[in-house]
C-alpha cells in the first residue's frame, strides 16, 4: 500500500503532512484495534460456555460479526454535521461535531435480543462496530481475517485456556482493551 502511494500520489493534491497523518491512522488502527478485539474476544468466549468448541469447528462470518459486536474495541466515533438536523429530538447545527457511542448501540435491547449475551449464531446482526457509510472501517476485512485465523487456531489447540482471576481492562474512553488477562493452560 505504501509503495502504491509513493508511486501514485500527486504531491500538489496531498501534502506530506496529510499523507503522514493518514499513514499513522492506518498503522494505528491496523494494529491497536485488531489486537484489542483479539484480547476482548477471548474472555468473552471463556465467559460463554461452548464458544471455543463452536469456533473449533470453524469461525464463520456470523460468529466473527457477533464477536465484533460483543467484544469490539471501538466505543465511540465522531461525525461533523453538514446541515442543521435533529438527533432523537435534539437539534444539531451545521458544523457541530457529534460523538456517537457505537458500543452502546451494539448492546441496545431494541436492536438485539439478549444484547449482553455472546451468541455466535446471531443473525441478522446489524452492528455498528466498524462504523457505517463512506468512512466505515477500511480494514474490516483484514481485521476479520486475522481474528478468524487467530481465534480458530486457539480454539483448535489441544490445550484450552482457563481464566485465572478476572480480566483487567485498560481505562480508556474510546478504545476498549485488556491490560491483563491471566490464563492457565490445560
Ligand atoms: C477489530 C478491528 C477494527 C475495528 C473494530 C475498527 C473500527 C473502525 C471504526 C468504528 C471506524 C470508524 C468508521 C466510521 O467513522 O464510520 C474505523 C475507521 C477506519 N479504520 Fe478501522 N477498525 C478495525 C481495524 C482496522 C484495520 C485492521 C485497519 C487497517 C489496516 C483499519 C483502518 C481504518 C481506517 C483507515 C479508518 C478510517 C476510514 C475513513 O475515515 O474513511 N481498521 N475503524
GROMACS .gro file of C-alpha atoms in nm, residues 53-170:
model
  118
   53UNK     CA    1  -1.583  -2.562   2.088
   54UNK     CA    2  -1.811  -2.395   1.834
   55UNK     CA    3  -1.519  -2.191   1.694
   56UNK     CA    4  -1.301  -2.504   1.673
   57UNK     CA    5  -1.549  -2.633   1.416
   58UNK     CA    6  -1.496  -2.323   1.201
   59UNK     CA    7  -1.500  -1.947   1.259
   60UNK     CA    8  -1.792  -1.837   1.042
   61UNK     CA    9  -1.863  -1.481   0.928
   62UNK     CA   10  -2.171  -1.487   1.152
   63UNK     CA   11  -1.956  -1.574   1.454
   64UNK     CA   12  -1.698  -1.310   1.366
   65UNK     CA   13  -1.958  -1.035   1.345
   66UNK     CA   14  -2.103  -1.135   1.680
   67UNK     CA   15  -1.757  -1.121   1.835
   68UNK     CA   16  -1.705  -0.773   1.694
   69UNK     CA   17  -2.048  -0.665   1.821
   70UNK     CA   18  -1.991  -0.803   2.169
   71UNK     CA   19  -1.618  -0.752   2.214
   72UNK     CA   20  -1.543  -0.476   1.964
   73UNK     CA   21  -1.274  -0.232   2.074
   74UNK     CA   22  -1.406   0.095   1.928
   75UNK     CA   23  -1.651   0.254   2.170
   76UNK     CA   24  -1.721   0.586   2.003
   77UNK     CA   25  -1.680   0.778   1.683
   78UNK     CA   26  -1.745   1.132   1.574
   79UNK     CA   27  -1.925   1.291   1.282
   80UNK     CA   28  -1.920   1.652   1.164
   81UNK     CA   29  -2.269   1.773   1.087
   82UNK     CA   30  -2.306   1.910   0.730
   83UNK     CA   31  -2.658   2.053   0.767
   84UNK     CA   32  -2.889   2.152   1.051
   85UNK     CA   33  -3.073   1.845   1.171
   86UNK     CA   34  -3.210   1.666   1.474
   87UNK     CA   35  -3.100   1.351   1.653
   88UNK     CA   36  -3.358   1.198   1.884
   89UNK     CA   37  -3.528   1.534   1.927
   90UNK     CA   38  -3.200   1.717   1.993
   91UNK     CA   39  -3.110   1.990   1.744
   92UNK     CA   40  -2.766   1.960   1.584
   93UNK     CA   41  -2.637   2.255   1.383
   94UNK     CA   42  -2.422   2.253   1.075
   95UNK     CA   43  -2.053   2.246   1.174
   96UNK     CA   44  -2.111   2.085   1.512
   97UNK     CA   45  -1.945   1.755   1.593
   98UNK     CA   46  -2.150   1.469   1.731
   99UNK     CA   47  -1.991   1.183   1.922
  100UNK     CA   48  -2.189   0.863   1.896
  101UNK     CA   49  -2.138   0.568   2.128
  102UNK     CA   50  -2.142   0.280   1.885
  103UNK     CA   51  -2.058   0.022   2.151
  104UNK     CA   52  -2.372   0.123   2.343
  105UNK     CA   53  -2.577   0.098   2.022
  106UNK     CA   54  -2.439  -0.253   1.977
  107UNK     CA   55  -2.589  -0.351   2.315
  108UNK     CA   56  -2.922  -0.177   2.253
  109UNK     CA   57  -3.202  -0.416   2.361
  110UNK     CA   58  -3.429  -0.256   2.099
  111UNK     CA   59  -3.194  -0.378   1.828
  112UNK     CA   60  -3.057  -0.703   1.975
  113UNK     CA   61  -3.232  -0.976   2.171
  114UNK     CA   62  -3.039  -1.059   2.490
  115UNK     CA   63  -2.777  -0.798   2.394
  116UNK     CA   64  -2.517  -0.883   2.659
  117UNK     CA   65  -2.500  -1.247   2.554
  118UNK     CA   66  -2.247  -1.374   2.304
  119UNK     CA   67  -2.448  -1.571   2.051
  120UNK     CA   68  -2.217  -1.692   1.780
  121UNK     CA   69  -2.513  -1.775   1.554
  122UNK     CA   70  -2.680  -1.433   1.591
  123UNK     CA   71  -2.840  -1.334   1.262
  124UNK     CA   72  -2.919  -1.074   1.146
  125UNK     CA   73  -2.659  -0.869   1.327
  126UNK     CA   74  -2.678  -0.502   1.223
  127UNK     CA   75  -2.388  -0.391   1.450
  128UNK     CA   76  -2.201  -0.064   1.413
  129UNK     CA   77  -1.862  -0.186   1.533
  130UNK     CA   78  -1.693  -0.093   1.204
  131UNK     CA   79  -1.897   0.224   1.156
  132UNK     CA   80  -2.124   0.291   0.859
  133UNK     CA   81  -2.123   0.485   0.535
  134UNK     CA   82  -1.839   0.624   0.324
  135UNK     CA   83  -1.599   0.639   0.621
  136UNK     CA   84  -1.671   0.291   0.751
  137UNK     CA   85  -1.362   0.095   0.853
  138UNK     CA   86  -1.118   0.044   0.572
  139UNK     CA   87  -0.953  -0.251   0.743
  140UNK     CA   88  -1.261  -0.453   0.844
  141UNK     CA   89  -1.188  -0.745   0.606
  142UNK     CA   90  -0.828  -0.763   0.733
  143UNK     CA   91  -0.939  -0.744   1.097
  144UNK     CA   92  -1.192  -1.024   1.040
  145UNK     CA   93  -0.936  -1.239   0.860
  146UNK     CA   94  -0.680  -1.202   1.141
  147UNK     CA   95  -0.946  -1.281   1.402
  148UNK     CA   96  -1.066  -1.585   1.208
  149UNK     CA   97  -0.710  -1.724   1.188
  150UNK     CA   98  -0.601  -1.641   1.544
  151UNK     CA   99  -0.916  -1.748   1.729
  152UNK     CA  100  -0.959  -2.053   1.505
  153UNK     CA  101  -0.604  -2.168   1.587
  154UNK     CA  102  -0.659  -2.107   1.958
  155UNK     CA  103  -0.992  -2.290   1.956
  156UNK     CA  104  -0.844  -2.591   1.774
  157UNK     CA  105  -0.542  -2.616   2.002
  158UNK     CA  106  -0.545  -2.935   2.207
  159UNK     CA  107  -0.498  -2.738   2.529
  160UNK     CA  108  -0.767  -2.496   2.635
  161UNK     CA  109  -0.703  -2.171   2.817
  162UNK     CA  110  -0.873  -2.128   3.153
  163UNK     CA  111  -0.918  -1.790   3.322
  164UNK     CA  112  -0.734  -1.733   3.647
  165UNK     CA  113  -0.900  -1.432   3.806
  166UNK     CA  114  -1.086  -1.153   3.633
  167UNK     CA  115  -0.963  -0.979   3.317
  168UNK     CA  116  -0.837  -0.628   3.382
  169UNK     CA  117  -0.949  -0.370   3.127
  170UNK     CA  118  -0.747  -0.061   3.044
   0.00000   0.00000   0.00000
